[in-house]
XYZ file of C-alpha atoms in Angstrom:
593
model
C 0.000 0.000 0.000
C 1.398 3.409 -1.007
C 0.431 6.353 1.214
C -1.001 9.309 -0.705
C -0.859 12.735 0.919
C -4.317 14.420 0.841
C -2.965 17.651 -0.633
C -6.217 18.610 -2.373
C -8.252 18.251 0.804
C -5.940 20.332 2.984
C -5.736 23.037 0.324
C -9.524 23.143 0.273
C -9.722 23.485 4.068
C -7.102 26.217 4.336
C -8.016 28.237 1.258
C -11.751 27.714 0.720
C -13.146 26.811 4.147
C -11.006 28.741 6.638
C -10.041 31.330 3.980
C -6.835 31.979 5.854
C -5.603 34.735 3.528
C -8.000 37.120 5.275
C -5.911 36.820 8.455
C -2.646 38.045 6.918
C -2.963 41.456 8.580
C -3.399 39.807 11.974
C -0.114 37.941 11.513
C 2.125 40.875 10.620
C 1.709 40.410 6.908
C 2.427 36.678 6.793
C 2.204 35.248 3.293
C -1.023 33.239 3.320
C -1.572 33.242 -0.423
C -3.055 30.187 -2.101
C 0.051 29.890 -4.289
C 2.410 29.610 -1.331
C 0.141 27.267 0.642
C -0.391 24.947 -2.307
C 3.298 24.902 -3.177
C 4.272 23.947 0.400
C 1.539 21.301 0.549
C 2.544 19.790 -2.789
C 6.213 19.544 -1.878
C 5.525 18.398 1.683
C 3.181 15.712 0.439
C 5.716 14.527 -2.101
C 8.445 14.312 0.556
C 6.192 12.278 2.861
C 5.214 9.899 0.052
C 8.652 9.406 -1.467
C 11.044 9.623 1.494
C 9.196 8.879 4.739
C 6.462 6.386 3.832
C 8.888 3.833 2.320
C 10.794 3.516 5.640
C 7.726 3.044 7.836
C 7.536 -0.747 7.561
C 11.217 -1.367 8.284
C 10.867 0.881 11.295
C 8.156 -1.389 12.635
C 9.940 -4.633 11.796
C 13.472 -3.730 12.920
C 12.942 -1.000 15.484
C 15.671 0.752 17.432
C 18.700 -1.024 18.882
C 20.896 -0.249 21.889
C 24.482 -1.277 22.559
C 25.837 0.100 25.806
C 24.218 3.520 25.812
C 24.371 3.992 22.032
C 21.026 3.847 20.218
C 20.707 3.298 16.488
C 17.506 3.870 14.551
C 16.157 1.495 11.851
C 17.880 1.223 8.459
C 17.305 4.276 6.286
C 15.889 6.429 9.071
C 18.967 8.541 9.748
C 19.339 9.196 6.025
C 15.666 10.193 5.713
C 16.042 12.599 8.616
C 19.103 14.180 7.021
C 17.113 14.686 3.823
C 14.379 16.311 5.901
C 16.883 18.693 7.469
C 18.550 19.546 4.173
C 15.177 20.247 2.541
C 14.212 22.597 5.383
C 11.136 20.700 6.555
C 12.184 20.836 10.219
C 12.267 24.644 10.314
C 8.912 25.629 8.789
C 7.232 27.381 11.728
C 10.229 28.455 13.809
C 11.062 32.122 14.373
C 13.373 33.517 11.650
C 15.341 35.099 14.494
C 16.704 31.615 15.170
C 16.953 30.496 11.550
C 13.388 29.276 11.084
C 11.197 30.040 8.083
C 8.493 31.776 10.119
C 5.545 30.114 8.398
C 2.233 29.986 10.280
C 1.525 27.013 12.543
C -1.433 25.994 10.394
C 0.831 25.339 7.406
C 3.316 23.415 9.529
C 0.492 21.324 11.022
C -0.855 20.589 7.550
C 2.539 19.257 6.480
C 2.782 17.493 9.844
C -0.292 15.453 8.943
C 1.563 14.084 5.921
C 4.669 13.241 7.947
C 2.757 11.527 10.757
C 0.589 9.524 8.356
C 3.635 8.399 6.373
C 5.339 7.233 9.596
C 3.993 8.122 13.026
C 7.150 6.964 14.800
C 9.459 8.950 12.507
C 7.401 12.125 12.897
C 7.967 12.099 16.655
C 11.638 13.097 16.350
C 10.997 16.528 14.759
C 7.705 16.823 16.681
C 9.366 16.585 20.090
C 12.073 18.984 18.970
C 9.369 21.532 18.182
C 7.895 21.182 21.666
C 11.284 21.598 23.351
C 12.099 24.532 21.049
C 8.956 26.419 22.032
C 9.445 25.638 25.721
C 12.967 27.085 25.644
C 11.791 30.012 23.533
C 9.069 30.855 26.065
C 11.057 30.504 29.287
C 14.779 30.626 28.478
C 17.128 33.560 28.900
C 18.466 35.234 25.762
C 21.781 33.471 26.341
C 20.138 30.052 26.467
C 17.911 30.741 23.474
C 20.801 31.970 21.341
C 22.902 28.974 22.336
C 20.392 26.212 21.566
C 17.565 27.381 19.345
C 19.328 28.023 16.019
C 20.588 24.444 15.716
C 17.269 23.064 16.965
C 15.463 25.128 14.345
C 17.719 23.804 11.596
C 17.254 20.224 12.803
C 20.982 19.774 13.441
C 20.077 19.200 17.105
C 16.900 17.586 18.384
C 14.957 18.004 21.622
C 12.913 16.079 24.180
C 10.668 16.521 27.201
C 11.514 14.608 30.405
C 8.673 14.381 32.925
C 7.779 10.816 33.877
C 9.638 8.760 36.478
C 9.144 5.158 37.647
C 7.028 6.243 40.625
C 5.034 8.996 38.910
C 3.236 9.478 35.644
C 0.277 11.834 35.838
C 1.040 12.818 39.437
C 4.158 14.849 38.722
C 4.201 16.207 42.262
C 6.007 12.960 43.112
C 9.031 13.763 40.913
C 12.293 12.865 42.685
C 14.902 14.042 40.177
C 16.916 16.651 42.037
C 18.806 19.757 41.027
C 21.665 21.118 43.117
C 23.122 24.581 42.362
C 26.734 24.400 41.201
C 27.471 27.992 42.151
C 28.158 29.092 38.588
C 24.585 29.465 37.381
C 24.264 25.815 36.427
C 22.713 22.950 38.385
C 23.716 19.324 38.891
C 20.761 17.189 37.765
C 20.476 13.653 39.178
C 17.639 11.168 38.715
C 15.925 8.802 36.317
C 13.275 9.510 33.702
C 11.299 6.870 31.808
C 9.308 6.710 28.566
C 11.345 9.500 27.016
C 10.531 9.514 23.317
C 13.552 10.265 21.103
C 15.707 10.405 24.246
C 18.725 8.949 22.435
C 19.332 8.232 18.741
C 21.751 8.659 15.849
C 19.949 11.428 13.971
C 21.748 14.441 15.415
C 25.021 15.553 16.966
C 23.309 16.816 20.107
C 20.022 16.234 21.947
C 18.626 19.035 24.088
C 16.555 17.697 26.962
C 14.002 19.751 28.885
C 13.858 18.183 32.339
C 11.542 18.597 35.323
C 13.468 18.412 38.605
C 13.233 19.617 42.190
C 15.823 22.072 43.430
C 17.353 20.876 46.665
C 15.282 22.209 49.570
C 12.239 23.125 47.443
C 8.744 22.516 48.783
C 7.097 19.135 48.079
C 4.581 18.680 45.292
C 4.065 20.485 42.008
C 5.025 23.902 43.373
C 8.553 22.698 44.111
C 9.357 21.710 40.520
C 11.591 23.640 38.157
C 12.406 23.177 34.483
C 15.937 22.797 33.150
C 17.644 22.542 29.800
C 20.162 19.677 29.862
C 22.159 19.023 26.661
C 23.603 15.618 25.810
C 26.865 17.412 24.971
C 27.827 20.666 26.631
C 27.926 23.593 24.233
C 30.851 25.994 24.058
C 30.466 29.753 23.650
C 31.209 29.458 19.929
C 28.356 26.877 19.568
C 30.816 24.003 19.109
C 30.290 20.835 21.117
C 32.200 20.284 24.327
C 32.426 17.290 26.618
C 29.716 14.682 27.102
C 27.250 15.638 29.830
C 26.188 13.277 32.604
C 23.094 12.045 30.805
C 22.740 8.691 29.059
C 20.208 6.137 27.859
C 19.993 3.252 30.321
C 17.631 1.170 28.215
C 14.924 1.047 25.545
C 11.293 0.171 26.195
C 9.865 -2.832 24.307
C 6.560 -1.518 23.029
C 3.399 -2.595 21.285
C 3.943 -0.107 18.464
C 5.875 2.973 17.261
C 8.938 0.703 17.173
C 10.957 3.150 15.092
C 10.930 5.745 17.833
C 13.488 5.300 20.594
C 11.540 5.297 23.868
C 14.250 5.584 26.482
C 15.042 5.231 30.153
C 17.245 8.266 30.799
C 19.806 8.388 33.598
C 21.004 11.770 34.899
C 24.141 11.685 37.056
C 25.258 15.165 38.076
C 24.394 16.321 34.572
C 24.828 20.039 34.039
C 21.564 21.837 33.474
C 20.420 25.436 33.285
C 17.206 26.821 34.719
C 14.428 27.802 32.328
C 12.480 30.659 33.879
C 12.208 30.859 37.651
C 12.636 28.207 40.305
C 9.299 26.665 41.296
C 7.684 27.550 37.966
C 8.619 24.303 36.243
C 5.126 23.046 35.565
C 3.988 26.420 34.222
C 6.935 26.448 31.839
C 6.622 22.765 30.940
C 2.996 23.305 29.941
C 4.250 25.129 26.846
C 6.069 21.941 25.839
C 3.213 19.674 26.951
C 0.506 21.602 25.100
C 2.589 21.521 21.919
C 2.990 17.765 22.409
C -0.746 17.290 23.051
C -1.676 19.019 19.815
C 0.951 16.927 18.049
C -0.498 13.761 19.558
C -3.992 14.675 18.370
C -2.541 15.228 14.911
C -0.740 11.883 15.136
C -3.935 10.015 16.043
C -5.765 11.633 13.147
C -2.917 10.946 10.712
C -2.637 7.256 11.612
C -6.401 6.969 11.117
C -5.980 8.532 7.672
C -3.203 6.134 6.633
C -5.169 3.137 7.940
C -8.268 4.300 6.058
C -6.304 4.610 2.815
C -4.983 1.055 3.213
C -8.489 -0.251 3.898
C -9.916 1.459 0.815
C -7.241 -0.111 -1.374
C -7.927 -3.532 0.110
C -11.707 -3.146 -0.298
C -11.279 -2.412 -4.004
C -9.019 -5.410 -4.553
C -10.474 -8.113 -2.303
C -13.115 -10.283 -4.004
C -15.601 -11.963 -1.667
C -19.302 -12.744 -2.149
C -21.822 -11.028 -4.375
C -23.613 -7.739 -3.902
C -27.055 -8.023 -2.294
C -28.553 -6.180 -5.257
C -26.956 -8.368 -7.915
C -23.559 -9.144 -9.394
C -21.288 -6.130 -9.930
C -18.233 -7.985 -11.259
C -19.611 -10.558 -13.710
C -16.186 -11.400 -15.127
C -14.772 -12.320 -11.735
C -15.463 -15.107 -9.242
C -16.876 -12.599 -6.742
C -17.479 -8.897 -6.233
C -15.062 -6.509 -4.479
C -16.010 -6.245 -0.810
C -16.601 -2.537 -1.374
C -20.093 -3.459 -2.663
C -21.215 -4.635 0.794
C -23.116 -2.077 2.936
C -21.309 -2.980 6.152
C -17.887 -2.532 4.562
C -19.027 0.853 3.292
C -20.261 1.689 6.809
C -16.802 1.071 8.224
C -15.029 2.994 5.475
C -17.399 5.953 5.666
C -17.104 5.999 9.466
C -13.344 6.386 9.098
C -13.545 8.777 6.125
C -16.032 11.105 7.842
C -13.859 11.273 10.942
C -10.599 11.763 9.035
C -11.912 14.579 6.848
C -13.673 16.277 9.747
C -10.609 15.839 11.953
C -8.375 17.467 9.353
C -10.545 20.557 9.340
C -10.805 20.623 13.150
C -7.061 20.484 13.712
C -6.372 23.137 11.072
C -9.037 25.368 12.646
C -7.192 24.858 15.938
C -3.842 25.647 14.302
C -5.370 28.883 13.015
C -6.183 29.811 16.620
C -2.562 29.047 17.559
C -1.469 31.565 14.936
C -4.051 34.168 15.949
C -2.674 34.137 19.508
C 0.023 36.438 18.148
C -2.453 38.702 16.326
C -1.684 42.394 16.327
C -5.294 42.912 17.443
C -5.540 42.419 21.218
C -9.140 41.157 21.235
C -8.437 38.633 18.478
C -5.330 37.393 20.287
C -7.171 36.989 23.606
C -10.033 35.106 21.990
C -7.592 32.753 20.259
C -5.748 32.126 23.553
C -9.059 31.306 25.208
C -9.880 28.854 22.424
C -6.484 27.178 22.612
C -6.906 26.605 26.332
C -10.396 25.194 25.888
C -9.799 23.133 22.750
C -6.382 21.530 23.370
C -7.689 18.651 25.548
C -10.457 17.994 23.003
C -7.997 17.851 20.103
C -5.729 15.481 22.000
C -8.380 13.123 23.370
C -11.104 13.127 20.738
C -8.819 12.837 17.720
C -6.770 10.032 19.282
C -9.843 8.082 20.407
C -11.342 8.329 16.956
C -8.038 7.793 15.168
C -7.671 4.519 17.059
C -11.265 3.654 16.137
C -10.519 4.348 12.457
C -7.433 2.113 12.614
C -9.515 -0.649 14.213
C -12.174 -0.327 11.517
C -9.476 -0.461 8.853
C -8.144 -3.714 10.276
C -11.693 -5.103 10.364
C -12.134 -4.268 6.679
C -9.024 -6.349 6.009
C -10.598 -9.292 7.832
C -8.197 -12.111 8.681
C -5.567 -10.551 6.444
C -5.490 -7.517 8.727
C -4.591 -9.690 11.700
C -1.405 -10.809 9.966
C 1.760 -8.824 9.336
C 1.463 -9.219 5.551
C -0.674 -6.056 5.416
C -0.087 -2.676 7.124
C -3.358 -2.675 9.105
C -1.801 -4.325 12.155
C 0.971 -1.757 12.414
C -1.461 1.144 12.165
C -3.594 -0.263 14.965
C -0.569 -0.963 17.164
C 0.934 2.469 16.485
C -2.375 4.226 17.152
C -2.922 2.555 20.521
C -0.368 4.709 22.341
C -1.954 8.000 21.283
C -4.844 7.964 23.814
C -2.296 7.171 26.540
C 0.737 9.406 26.292
C 0.953 13.182 26.779
C -1.745 12.818 29.435
C -4.241 9.976 29.139
C -7.550 10.829 27.553
C -9.295 10.469 30.902
C -6.978 13.158 32.284
C -7.723 15.357 29.257
C -11.449 14.999 29.955
C -10.955 15.960 33.616
C -8.841 18.927 32.540
C -11.584 20.074 30.169
C -14.367 19.785 32.751
C -12.456 20.846 35.848
C -10.160 23.589 34.580
C -10.735 24.689 31.007
C -14.520 24.904 30.949
C -14.953 27.151 34.028
C -11.864 29.304 33.342
C -12.648 33.041 33.284
C -16.284 32.352 34.091
C -16.744 30.135 31.027
C -15.706 32.941 28.673
C -14.159 30.638 26.057
C -17.089 28.293 25.538
C -19.605 31.160 25.542
C -17.552 32.874 22.837
C -17.394 29.640 20.847
C -21.172 29.186 21.117
C -21.597 32.777 19.892
C -19.397 32.029 16.864
C -21.525 28.978 16.063
C -24.728 31.010 16.394
C -23.334 33.655 14.056
C -22.369 31.010 11.499
C -25.819 29.424 11.683
C -27.443 32.811 11.262
C -25.374 33.577 8.182
C -25.834 30.201 6.494
C -29.261 28.968 7.499
C -31.038 29.929 4.297
C -29.634 27.409 1.828
C -31.826 24.318 1.582
C -28.975 22.185 0.233
C -26.870 22.652 3.376
C -29.774 22.752 5.830
C -29.093 19.251 7.255
C -25.609 20.388 8.266
C -26.902 23.553 9.901
C -29.644 21.664 11.745
C -27.186 18.987 12.878
C -24.801 21.623 14.203
C -27.605 23.476 15.987
C -28.850 20.309 17.682
C -25.367 19.217 18.700
C -24.593 22.628 20.132
C -27.837 22.416 22.098
C -26.801 19.002 23.432
C -23.445 20.402 24.515
C -25.164 23.320 26.251
C -27.485 20.912 28.048
C -24.495 18.836 29.156
C -22.692 21.973 30.347
C -25.707 23.017 32.436
C -25.942 19.540 33.979
C -22.291 19.763 34.987
C -22.824 23.188 36.554
C -25.773 21.922 38.553
C -24.394 18.530 39.573
C -20.620 18.663 39.368
C -19.939 21.148 42.146
C -22.180 19.481 44.721
C -20.546 16.105 44.036
C -17.144 16.168 42.274
C -17.558 12.476 41.376
C -20.428 13.529 39.105
C -18.033 15.752 37.145
C -15.448 12.979 36.972
C -17.995 10.396 35.852
C -19.368 12.744 33.191
C -16.062 14.048 31.867
C -15.335 11.570 29.050
C -18.891 11.682 27.687
C -18.784 15.471 27.897
C -15.532 15.589 25.939
C -17.018 13.379 23.233
C -20.091 15.619 22.931
C -17.683 18.527 22.587
C -15.673 16.676 19.930
C -18.784 15.793 17.965
C -19.960 19.410 18.092
C -16.547 20.649 16.962
C -16.640 18.284 13.983
C -20.241 19.279 13.254
C -19.070 22.898 13.117
C -16.237 22.252 10.663
C -18.343 19.848 8.599
C -20.983 22.567 8.247
C -18.281 24.998 7.117
C -16.985 22.494 4.563
C -20.511 21.816 3.299
C -21.143 25.528 2.808
C -17.866 25.913 0.892
C -18.477 22.898 -1.372
C -22.090 23.861 -2.046
C -20.969 27.376 -2.970
C -18.479 25.906 -5.441
C -21.185 23.730 -7.001
C -23.575 26.663 -7.297
C -20.784 28.673 -8.911
C -20.609 26.070 -11.675
C -17.924 23.663 -10.501
C -18.354 20.108 -11.759
C -15.381 18.838 -9.741
C -16.581 15.580 -8.097
C -14.517 16.541 -5.039
C -17.361 18.785 -3.845
C -20.162 16.282 -4.377
C -18.125 13.642 -2.581
C -17.454 16.058 0.266
C -21.165 16.647 0.733
C -21.934 12.921 0.651
C -19.270 12.184 3.273
C -20.603 15.019 5.400
C -24.101 13.607 5.174
C -22.814 10.342 6.603
C -21.332 12.256 9.534
C -24.572 14.130 10.207
C -26.878 11.128 9.817
C -24.813 8.251 11.235
C -22.230 9.731 13.657
C -23.572 12.990 15.073
C -26.606 11.338 16.757
C -24.117 9.730 19.180
C -24.091 13.057 21.029
C -27.516 12.337 22.546
C -26.374 8.922 23.756
C -23.353 10.521 25.443
C -25.687 13.041 27.086
C -27.900 10.274 28.452
C -24.884 8.497 29.954
C -23.513 11.744 31.358
C -26.793 12.496 33.111
C -26.779 9.140 34.908
C -24.212 10.603 37.301
C -21.582 8.901 39.409
C -23.670 6.568 41.553
C -23.515 3.515 39.300
C -19.722 3.930 39.034
C -18.903 4.645 42.661
C -21.334 2.521 44.677
C -19.574 -0.812 44.080
C -17.071 -1.676 46.836
C -13.453 -2.035 45.707
C -13.287 -5.711 46.648
C -16.200 -6.487 44.281
C -14.202 -5.672 41.152
């Protein structure tokens, strides 16, 4: 199966649905012309298809190897990364001040979909570097930024985030890694970190770790944590590499999937590190890195779902089994392609409707990431509010549904999918991690309900509802798109009803909020996809009415109809479950499980 980058679809979303060129003035004159966007998409898609996709299978079959503390990546991976660096794909959205190309995040995230679909494990190396880059950029001193960021932007050096330890995952207040001042502005970092993606490899000359640690004598818990930059090799004043730092890979995890990414146990033994920001503000500063990673994980879940869907479509065209219920469709063959069967079409359309809606949702989110730096204060504040509210939804909803799409794709393959002769197994195995890492999806749901929803008196969600109302008001008159508008209106009403239930029942019994959180997040995700599907329907219908006979638009409307008629009604089921409260979950004694 050959992965095909969906260049046409992403161009449609950016140029015709979001109409991003109208935001150029908000982004200090950024070039958001269709010509530039399409050129970047075309070349990025070609690179993913021709360079990255061919190495995905060997990455799964061979994986990473460790000898001593030296980690080597699968055959061809180092060379592919060097091609990526030389072509400039690692520097798209970084600040030109540090050698980046300064393109908007939405363009980088569009290209990122191609990279992650071509090979999810490979895409993690530049993805984690981006998170570390932005964390250092946000909290580092000018000296630190000038020392590390230019070579991270170019891709010559890579980056990581180091949070988890053997005794703590989500509960980072239990971090034991310690930092002792050296008296020269640096700290001696000692401890162990686990599950560190891209912690050690052969791609780059240096790896720049961002590490959570507790300064000696700091208060217990989250408030005592600080964030440090700890390079694999110390860096001299002239940017040349000095001696090896006291950080090494003590082992590789043996995982279910993403075998091509080196998931490391990292040992810090009096490693030299430098404080990012202020002592005791580590979690605040790390959230910049974590939020970047959460958006990247949502993108990864979506992209794997896309690649799995493409493989399933190819298989459904080729596999001959049975005859169509309405009569033979392939009279010259021994059977019809399985694509003729309604249930196979159900599975494919389920995945297709999610993938296409998810693409639009994540690019809408990337637009908000760009608008955070708008020259208009009100626009920037609104975008910041949306990013806070939407990030847990992007991470959790897109990974849950990306995994579902990968599972459906394997089911379409039947018994063949359960073997390693076809790519379906790898996609399902690779996708399974995405609802777990960067904060499990249950934690994302709690974050949405407990922190993001009530923030600033609910300002973000009320603003989002107002945007939906305005869109409905502007587009409610076209009969052809009325089902999309009605579906969006009903889903928004369901989300409002769920929000009111949480306000009335969550505060009096916090278990009610916890029990409702996952269903609430899924109602939110469905409403978000209903919103972007309605926008896509309006754009495609407008093209048809303007005389376009491109089947792309008719197909878009048919896929959207499947979403509205067969997926969106799930919102009411989630509401019913949400309203049942916590009693049925919490009344059973622990020993009865």
